């Protein structure tokens, strides 16, 4: 996507559409638990290794989203935020959410699930980011163009980091994002519970093995 080709829009992107996409993806992830099983069996070295890295990525996701919302919470679409996490990537919330999606796949013990969930998250947020970019271009014009010219669209560049000495943040937005992050963390015990029920014969056998 080149920002020169973006058409300015008068209204901000409806965030409810993004939430619908995310919730549909969550339902599909739950179905993944019931219809498939990882190639690495529970308790094996391979499974435990993937699970550990997956849990680390989920923690990075939750911490990164909280960090990002400190800067943009309560100001989204009203002010062009270009400091903190927004100085190293235009879409830190979407980046960290994608990291969390990959982490969920690894928690399940499957590299294929991690890739599938990561790609699904990436493309969903890519569409959302494009819509938001059109609105921000119309609202901030040349200032926004200068920002996107010097800031990576998705993959962070830590060398670009800069910040203010002081800042104000929305406690309500921070609390809401914290609760959202709990959904990521809740997947870990959910996966463990499904694996336990399947091992004890309380759930039907999986149809597909994911590597």
PDB file of C-alpha atoms in Angstrom:
ATOM      1  CA  UNK A   1       0.000   0.000   0.000  1.00  0.00           C
ATOM      2  CA  UNK A   2       1.287   3.419  -0.933  1.00  0.00           C
ATOM      3  CA  UNK A   3      -0.160   6.321   1.001  1.00  0.00           C
ATOM      4  CA  UNK A   4      -0.091   8.508  -2.070  1.00  0.00           C
ATOM      5  CA  UNK A   5      -2.913   6.306  -3.410  1.00  0.00           C
ATOM      6  CA  UNK A   6      -5.079   6.679  -0.329  1.00  0.00           C
ATOM      7  CA  UNK A   7      -8.314   8.590  -0.651  1.00  0.00           C
ATOM      8  CA  UNK A   8      -9.077  10.834   2.334  1.00  0.00           C
ATOM      9  CA  UNK A   9     -12.313   9.875   4.084  1.00  0.00           C
ATOM     10  CA  UNK A  10     -14.517  12.057   6.246  1.00  0.00           C
ATOM     11  CA  UNK A  11     -15.362   9.523   8.934  1.00  0.00           C
ATOM     12  CA  UNK A  12     -13.186   7.404  11.163  1.00  0.00           C
ATOM     13  CA  UNK A  13     -13.196   3.647  10.627  1.00  0.00           C
ATOM     14  CA  UNK A  14     -15.973   1.964  12.636  1.00  0.00           C
ATOM     15  CA  UNK A  15     -14.037   0.038  15.292  1.00  0.00           C
ATOM     16  CA  UNK A  16     -17.032  -2.271  15.811  1.00  0.00           C
ATOM     17  CA  UNK A  17     -16.243  -3.874  12.456  1.00  0.00           C
ATOM     18  CA  UNK A  18     -12.738  -4.669  13.675  1.00  0.00           C
ATOM     19  CA  UNK A  19     -14.180  -6.179  16.854  1.00  0.00           C
ATOM     20  CA  UNK A  20     -16.500  -8.376  14.787  1.00  0.00           C
ATOM     21  CA  UNK A  21     -13.518  -9.649  12.779  1.00  0.00           C
ATOM     22  CA  UNK A  22     -11.566 -10.335  15.964  1.00  0.00           C
ATOM     23  CA  UNK A  23     -14.462 -12.187  17.592  1.00  0.00           C
ATOM     24  CA  UNK A  24     -14.984 -14.341  14.504  1.00  0.00           C
ATOM     25  CA  UNK A  25     -11.277 -15.181  14.560  1.00  0.00           C
ATOM     26  CA  UNK A  26     -11.592 -16.097  18.259  1.00  0.00           C
ATOM     27  CA  UNK A  27     -14.472 -18.488  17.470  1.00  0.00           C
ATOM     28  CA  UNK A  28     -12.387 -20.115  14.736  1.00  0.00           C
ATOM     29  CA  UNK A  29      -9.485 -20.477  17.185  1.00  0.00           C
ATOM     30  CA  UNK A  30     -11.774 -22.266  19.656  1.00  0.00           C
ATOM     31  CA  UNK A  31     -12.963 -24.618  16.896  1.00  0.00           C
ATOM     32  CA  UNK A  32      -9.289 -25.299  16.205  1.00  0.00           C
ATOM     33  CA  UNK A  33      -8.974 -26.702  19.715  1.00  0.00           C
ATOM     34  CA  UNK A  34     -11.828 -29.158  19.300  1.00  0.00           C
ATOM     35  CA  UNK A  35     -11.253 -30.319  15.729  1.00  0.00           C
ATOM     36  CA  UNK A  36      -7.472 -30.660  15.701  1.00  0.00           C
ATOM     37  CA  UNK A  37      -4.592 -31.814  17.817  1.00  0.00           C
ATOM     38  CA  UNK A  38      -0.921 -30.764  17.731  1.00  0.00           C
ATOM     39  CA  UNK A  39       1.663 -33.146  16.334  1.00  0.00           C
ATOM     40  CA  UNK A  40       3.747 -32.736  19.492  1.00  0.00           C
ATOM     41  CA  UNK A  41       1.981 -34.620  22.280  1.00  0.00           C
ATOM     42  CA  UNK A  42       1.312 -32.950  25.614  1.00  0.00           C
ATOM     43  CA  UNK A  43       4.368 -33.234  27.875  1.00  0.00           C
ATOM     44  CA  UNK A  44       6.860 -33.795  25.053  1.00  0.00           C
ATOM     45  CA  UNK A  45       9.929 -31.556  24.806  1.00  0.00           C
ATOM     46  CA  UNK A  46       8.731 -30.087  21.515  1.00  0.00           C
ATOM     47  CA  UNK A  47       5.297 -29.251  22.901  1.00  0.00           C
ATOM     48  CA  UNK A  48       6.670 -27.690  26.071  1.00  0.00           C
ATOM     49  CA  UNK A  49       9.162 -25.594  24.105  1.00  0.00           C
ATOM     50  CA  UNK A  50       6.495 -24.214  21.766  1.00  0.00           C
ATOM     51  CA  UNK A  51       4.194 -23.607  24.716  1.00  0.00           C
ATOM     52  CA  UNK A  52       6.887 -21.636  26.557  1.00  0.00           C
ATOM     53  CA  UNK A  53       7.627 -19.388  23.583  1.00  0.00           C
ATOM     54  CA  UNK A  54       3.906 -18.972  22.950  1.00  0.00           C
ATOM     55  CA  UNK A  55       3.304 -17.842  26.517  1.00  0.00           C
ATOM     56  CA  UNK A  56       6.188 -15.358  26.221  1.00  0.00           C
ATOM     57  CA  UNK A  57       4.656 -13.907  23.040  1.00  0.00           C
ATOM     58  CA  UNK A  58       1.258 -13.567  24.693  1.00  0.00           C
ATOM     59  CA  UNK A  59       2.876 -11.660  27.579  1.00  0.00           C
ATOM     60  CA  UNK A  60       4.626  -9.401  25.045  1.00  0.00           C
ATOM     61  CA  UNK A  61       1.245  -8.842  23.383  1.00  0.00           C
ATOM     62  CA  UNK A  62      -0.498  -7.837  26.611  1.00  0.00           C
ATOM     63  CA  UNK A  63       2.372  -5.592  27.766  1.00  0.00           C
ATOM     64  CA  UNK A  64       2.736  -4.007  24.311  1.00  0.00           C
ATOM     65  CA  UNK A  65      -0.964  -3.233  24.033  1.00  0.00           C
ATOM     66  CA  UNK A  66      -0.988  -1.642  27.488  1.00  0.00           C
ATOM     67  CA  UNK A  67       2.088   0.412  26.567  1.00  0.00           C
ATOM     68  CA  UNK A  68       0.469   1.555  23.324  1.00  0.00           C
ATOM     69  CA  UNK A  69      -2.856   2.501  24.905  1.00  0.00           C
ATOM     70  CA  UNK A  70      -1.041   4.764  27.370  1.00  0.00           C
ATOM     71  CA  UNK A  71      -0.274   7.004  24.398  1.00  0.00           C
ATOM     72  CA  UNK A  72      -3.381   6.748  22.251  1.00  0.00           C
ATOM     73  CA  UNK A  73      -6.153   5.948  24.738  1.00  0.00           C
ATOM     74  CA  UNK A  74      -8.880   8.594  24.617  1.00  0.00           C
ATOM     75  CA  UNK A  75      -7.136  10.387  21.720  1.00  0.00           C
ATOM     76  CA  UNK A  76      -7.587   7.904  18.883  1.00  0.00           C
ATOM     77  CA  UNK A  77      -8.641   9.684  15.666  1.00  0.00           C
ATOM     78  CA  UNK A  78      -8.583  13.027  17.508  1.00  0.00           C
ATOM     79  CA  UNK A  79      -4.843  13.608  17.782  1.00  0.00           C
ATOM     80  CA  UNK A  80      -1.927  12.369  15.700  1.00  0.00           C
ATOM     81  CA  UNK A  81       0.188  10.405  18.183  1.00  0.00           C
ATOM     82  CA  UNK A  82       3.777   9.953  17.016  1.00  0.00           C
ATOM     83  CA  UNK A  83       5.747   9.300  20.205  1.00  0.00           C
ATOM     84  CA  UNK A  84       6.507   6.216  22.277  1.00  0.00           C
ATOM     85  CA  UNK A  85       5.443   3.014  20.485  1.00  0.00           C
ATOM     86  CA  UNK A  86       3.923   5.131  17.694  1.00  0.00           C
ATOM     87  CA  UNK A  87       7.368   6.493  16.888  1.00  0.00           C
ATOM     88  CA  UNK A  88       8.649   3.049  15.882  1.00  0.00           C
ATOM     89  CA  UNK A  89       5.544   1.746  14.054  1.00  0.00           C
ATOM     90  CA  UNK A  90       2.340   3.345  12.831  1.00  0.00           C
ATOM     91  CA  UNK A  91       0.234   0.494  14.206  1.00  0.00           C
ATOM     92  CA  UNK A  92       1.695  -0.791  17.495  1.00  0.00           C
ATOM     93  CA  UNK A  93      -1.646  -2.089  18.793  1.00  0.00           C
ATOM     94  CA  UNK A  94      -2.125  -4.177  15.668  1.00  0.00           C
ATOM     95  CA  UNK A  95       1.477  -5.353  15.720  1.00  0.00           C
ATOM     96  CA  UNK A  96       1.286  -6.565  19.320  1.00  0.00           C
ATOM     97  CA  UNK A  97      -2.108  -8.186  18.695  1.00  0.00           C
ATOM     98  CA  UNK A  98      -0.591 -10.151  15.808  1.00  0.00           C
ATOM     99  CA  UNK A  99       2.280 -11.210  18.071  1.00  0.00           C
ATOM    100  CA  UNK A 100      -0.357 -12.465  20.514  1.00  0.00           C
ATOM    101  CA  UNK A 101      -2.135 -14.417  17.778  1.00  0.00           C
ATOM    102  CA  UNK A 102       1.112 -16.186  16.884  1.00  0.00           C
ATOM    103  CA  UNK A 103       1.631 -16.867  20.585  1.00  0.00           C
ATOM    104  CA  UNK A 104      -1.773 -18.526  20.856  1.00  0.00           C
ATOM    105  CA  UNK A 105      -0.867 -20.899  18.029  1.00  0.00           C
ATOM    106  CA  UNK A 106       2.383 -21.805  19.771  1.00  0.00           C
ATOM    107  CA  UNK A 107       0.546 -22.291  23.067  1.00  0.00           C
ATOM    108  CA  UNK A 108      -1.458 -24.933  21.269  1.00  0.00           C
ATOM    109  CA  UNK A 109       1.799 -26.642  20.357  1.00  0.00           C
ATOM    110  CA  UNK A 110       1.535 -26.160  16.595  1.00  0.00           C
ATOM    111  CA  UNK A 111       3.740 -24.149  14.253  1.00  0.00           C
ATOM    112  CA  UNK A 112       1.065 -24.375  11.545  1.00  0.00           C
ATOM    113  CA  UNK A 113      -1.570 -22.940  13.888  1.00  0.00           C
ATOM    114  CA  UNK A 114       0.814 -20.138  14.844  1.00  0.00           C
ATOM    115  CA  UNK A 115       1.407 -19.212  11.200  1.00  0.00           C
ATOM    116  CA  UNK A 116      -2.306 -19.447  10.315  1.00  0.00           C
ATOM    117  CA  UNK A 117      -3.453 -17.296  13.250  1.00  0.00           C
ATOM    118  CA  UNK A 118      -0.637 -14.803  12.689  1.00  0.00           C
ATOM    119  CA  UNK A 119      -1.475 -14.382   9.003  1.00  0.00           C
ATOM    120  CA  UNK A 120      -5.208 -14.075   9.702  1.00  0.00           C
ATOM    121  CA  UNK A 121      -4.528 -11.371  12.284  1.00  0.00           C
ATOM    122  CA  UNK A 122      -2.090  -9.564   9.985  1.00  0.00           C
ATOM    123  CA  UNK A 123      -4.528  -9.368   7.058  1.00  0.00           C
ATOM    124  CA  UNK A 124      -7.487  -8.343   9.236  1.00  0.00           C
ATOM    125  CA  UNK A 125      -5.509  -5.498  10.765  1.00  0.00           C
ATOM    126  CA  UNK A 126      -4.007  -4.567   7.404  1.00  0.00           C
ATOM    127  CA  UNK A 127      -7.504  -3.796   6.090  1.00  0.00           C
ATOM    128  CA  UNK A 128      -8.369  -1.878   9.269  1.00  0.00           C
ATOM    129  CA  UNK A 129      -5.128   0.105   9.159  1.00  0.00           C
ATOM    130  CA  UNK A 130      -5.757   1.139   5.568  1.00  0.00           C
ATOM    131  CA  UNK A 131      -9.208   2.463   6.457  1.00  0.00           C
ATOM    132  CA  UNK A 132      -7.820   4.359   9.416  1.00  0.00           C
ATOM    133  CA  UNK A 133      -4.999   5.781   7.309  1.00  0.00           C
ATOM    134  CA  UNK A 134      -7.516   7.265   4.879  1.00  0.00           C
ATOM    135  CA  UNK A 135      -9.290   9.041   7.714  1.00  0.00           C
ATOM    136  CA  UNK A 136      -6.071  10.322   9.301  1.00  0.00           C
ATOM    137  CA  UNK A 137      -4.857  11.587   5.930  1.00  0.00           C
ATOM    138  CA  UNK A 138      -8.050  13.585   5.504  1.00  0.00           C
ATOM    139  CA  UNK A 139      -7.856  14.960   9.045  1.00  0.00           C
ATOM    140  CA  UNK A 140      -4.140  15.777   9.383  1.00  0.00           C
ATOM    141  CA  UNK A 141      -3.027  16.093   5.753  1.00  0.00           C
ATOM    142  CA  UNK A 142       0.677  16.890   5.220  1.00  0.00           C
ATOM    143  CA  UNK A 143       1.503  16.263   8.893  1.00  0.00           C
ATOM    144  CA  UNK A 144       0.254  12.709   8.566  1.00  0.00           C
ATOM    145  CA  UNK A 145       2.077  12.179   5.272  1.00  0.00           C
ATOM    146  CA  UNK A 146       5.324  13.284   6.916  1.00  0.00           C
ATOM    147  CA  UNK A 147       4.686  10.853   9.770  1.00  0.00           C
ATOM    148  CA  UNK A 148       4.022   7.815   7.553  1.00  0.00           C
ATOM    149  CA  UNK A 149       7.018   8.669   5.379  1.00  0.00           C
ATOM    150  CA  UNK A 150       9.365   8.310   8.347  1.00  0.00           C
ATOM    151  CA  UNK A 151       7.625   5.578  10.363  1.00  0.00           C
ATOM    152  CA  UNK A 152       7.286   1.879   9.440  1.00  0.00           C
ATOM    153  CA  UNK A 153       3.724   0.805   8.734  1.00  0.00           C
ATOM    154  CA  UNK A 154       3.847  -2.433  10.746  1.00  0.00           C
ATOM    155  CA  UNK A 155       7.253  -3.828  11.702  1.00  0.00           C
ATOM    156  CA  UNK A 156       8.766  -1.674  14.493  1.00  0.00           C
ATOM    157  CA  UNK A 157      12.140   0.036  14.108  1.00  0.00           C
ATOM    158  CA  UNK A 158      13.455   0.629  17.681  1.00  0.00           C
ATOM    159  CA  UNK A 159      16.126   3.016  16.350  1.00  0.00           C
ATOM    160  CA  UNK A 160      13.388   5.571  15.600  1.00  0.00           C
ATOM    161  CA  UNK A 161      12.124   5.674  19.191  1.00  0.00           C
ATOM    162  CA  UNK A 162      11.499   9.065  20.762  1.00  0.00           C
ATOM    163  CA  UNK A 163       9.230  10.240  23.542  1.00  0.00           C
ATOM    164  CA  UNK A 164       8.000  13.107  25.700  1.00  0.00           C
ATOM    165  CA  UNK A 165       9.278  13.670  29.225  1.00  0.00           C
ATOM    166  CA  UNK A 166       5.709  13.711  30.554  1.00  0.00           C
ATOM    167  CA  UNK A 167       2.319  12.568  29.288  1.00  0.00           C
ATOM    168  CA  UNK A 168      -1.342  12.203  30.264  1.00  0.00           C
ATOM    169  CA  UNK A 169      -3.236   8.968  29.701  1.00  0.00           C
ATOM    170  CA  UNK A 170      -6.766   7.644  29.993  1.00  0.00           C
ATOM    171  CA  UNK A 171      -7.226   5.281  32.932  1.00  0.00           C
ATOM    172  CA  UNK A 172     -10.509   4.052  31.433  1.00  0.00           C
ATOM    173  CA  UNK A 173      -8.834   3.089  28.149  1.00  0.00           C
ATOM    174  CA  UNK A 174      -5.984   1.440  30.044  1.00  0.00           C
ATOM    175  CA  UNK A 175      -8.403  -0.608  32.142  1.00  0.00           C
ATOM    176  CA  UNK A 176     -10.384  -1.656  29.063  1.00  0.00           C
ATOM    177  CA  UNK A 177      -7.207  -2.761  27.283  1.00  0.00           C
ATOM    178  CA  UNK A 178      -6.113  -4.699  30.373  1.00  0.00           C
ATOM    179  CA  UNK A 179      -9.381  -6.633  30.345  1.00  0.00           C
ATOM    180  CA  UNK A 180      -8.959  -7.286  26.616  1.00  0.00           C
ATOM    181  CA  UNK A 181      -5.506  -8.669  27.337  1.00  0.00           C
ATOM    182  CA  UNK A 182      -6.974 -11.146  29.806  1.00  0.00           C
ATOM    183  CA  UNK A 183      -8.663 -12.890  26.872  1.00  0.00           C
ATOM    184  CA  UNK A 184      -5.230 -13.714  25.473  1.00  0.00           C
ATOM    185  CA  UNK A 185      -4.038 -15.006  28.846  1.00  0.00           C
ATOM    186  CA  UNK A 186      -7.234 -17.030  29.390  1.00  0.00           C
ATOM    187  CA  UNK A 187      -6.520 -19.075  26.275  1.00  0.00           C
ATOM    188  CA  UNK A 188      -3.610 -20.826  28.031  1.00  0.00           C
ATOM    189  CA  UNK A 189      -5.727 -22.566  30.723  1.00  0.00           C
ATOM    190  CA  UNK A 190      -8.444 -23.185  28.106  1.00  0.00           C
ATOM    191  CA  UNK A 191      -5.972 -25.081  25.923  1.00  0.00           C
ATOM    192  CA  UNK A 192      -4.700 -27.039  28.924  1.00  0.00           C
ATOM    193  CA  UNK A 193      -8.266 -27.960  29.871  1.00  0.00           C
ATOM    194  CA  UNK A 194      -9.154 -29.167  26.368  1.00  0.00           C
ATOM    195  CA  UNK A 195      -5.967 -31.258  26.212  1.00  0.00           C
ATOM    196  CA  UNK A 196      -6.754 -32.764  29.620  1.00  0.00           C
ATOM    197  CA  UNK A 197     -10.325 -33.671  28.616  1.00  0.00           C
ATOM    198  CA  UNK A 198      -9.116 -35.212  25.374  1.00  0.00           C
ATOM    199  CA  UNK A 199      -6.410 -37.241  27.162  1.00  0.00           C
ATOM    200  CA  UNK A 200      -8.978 -38.616  29.627  1.00  0.00           C
ATOM    201  CA  UNK A 201     -11.456 -39.490  26.882  1.00  0.00           C
ATOM    202  CA  UNK A 202     -14.042 -36.859  27.825  1.00  0.00           C
ATOM    203  CA  UNK A 203     -13.751 -35.248  24.373  1.00  0.00           C
ATOM    204  CA  UNK A 204     -14.039 -36.901  20.972  1.00  0.00           C
ATOM    205  CA  UNK A 205     -10.736 -37.534  19.151  1.00  0.00           C
ATOM    206  CA  UNK A 206      -9.413 -34.736  16.942  1.00  0.00           C
ATOM    207  CA  UNK A 207      -9.926 -35.031  13.193  1.00  0.00           C
ATOM    208  CA  UNK A 208      -6.734 -33.329  12.007  1.00  0.00           C
ATOM    209  CA  UNK A 209      -3.177 -33.248  13.295  1.00  0.00           C
ATOM    210  CA  UNK A 210      -1.441 -29.865  13.033  1.00  0.00           C
ATOM    211  CA  UNK A 211       2.345 -29.645  12.849  1.00  0.00           C
TER     212      UNK A 211
END
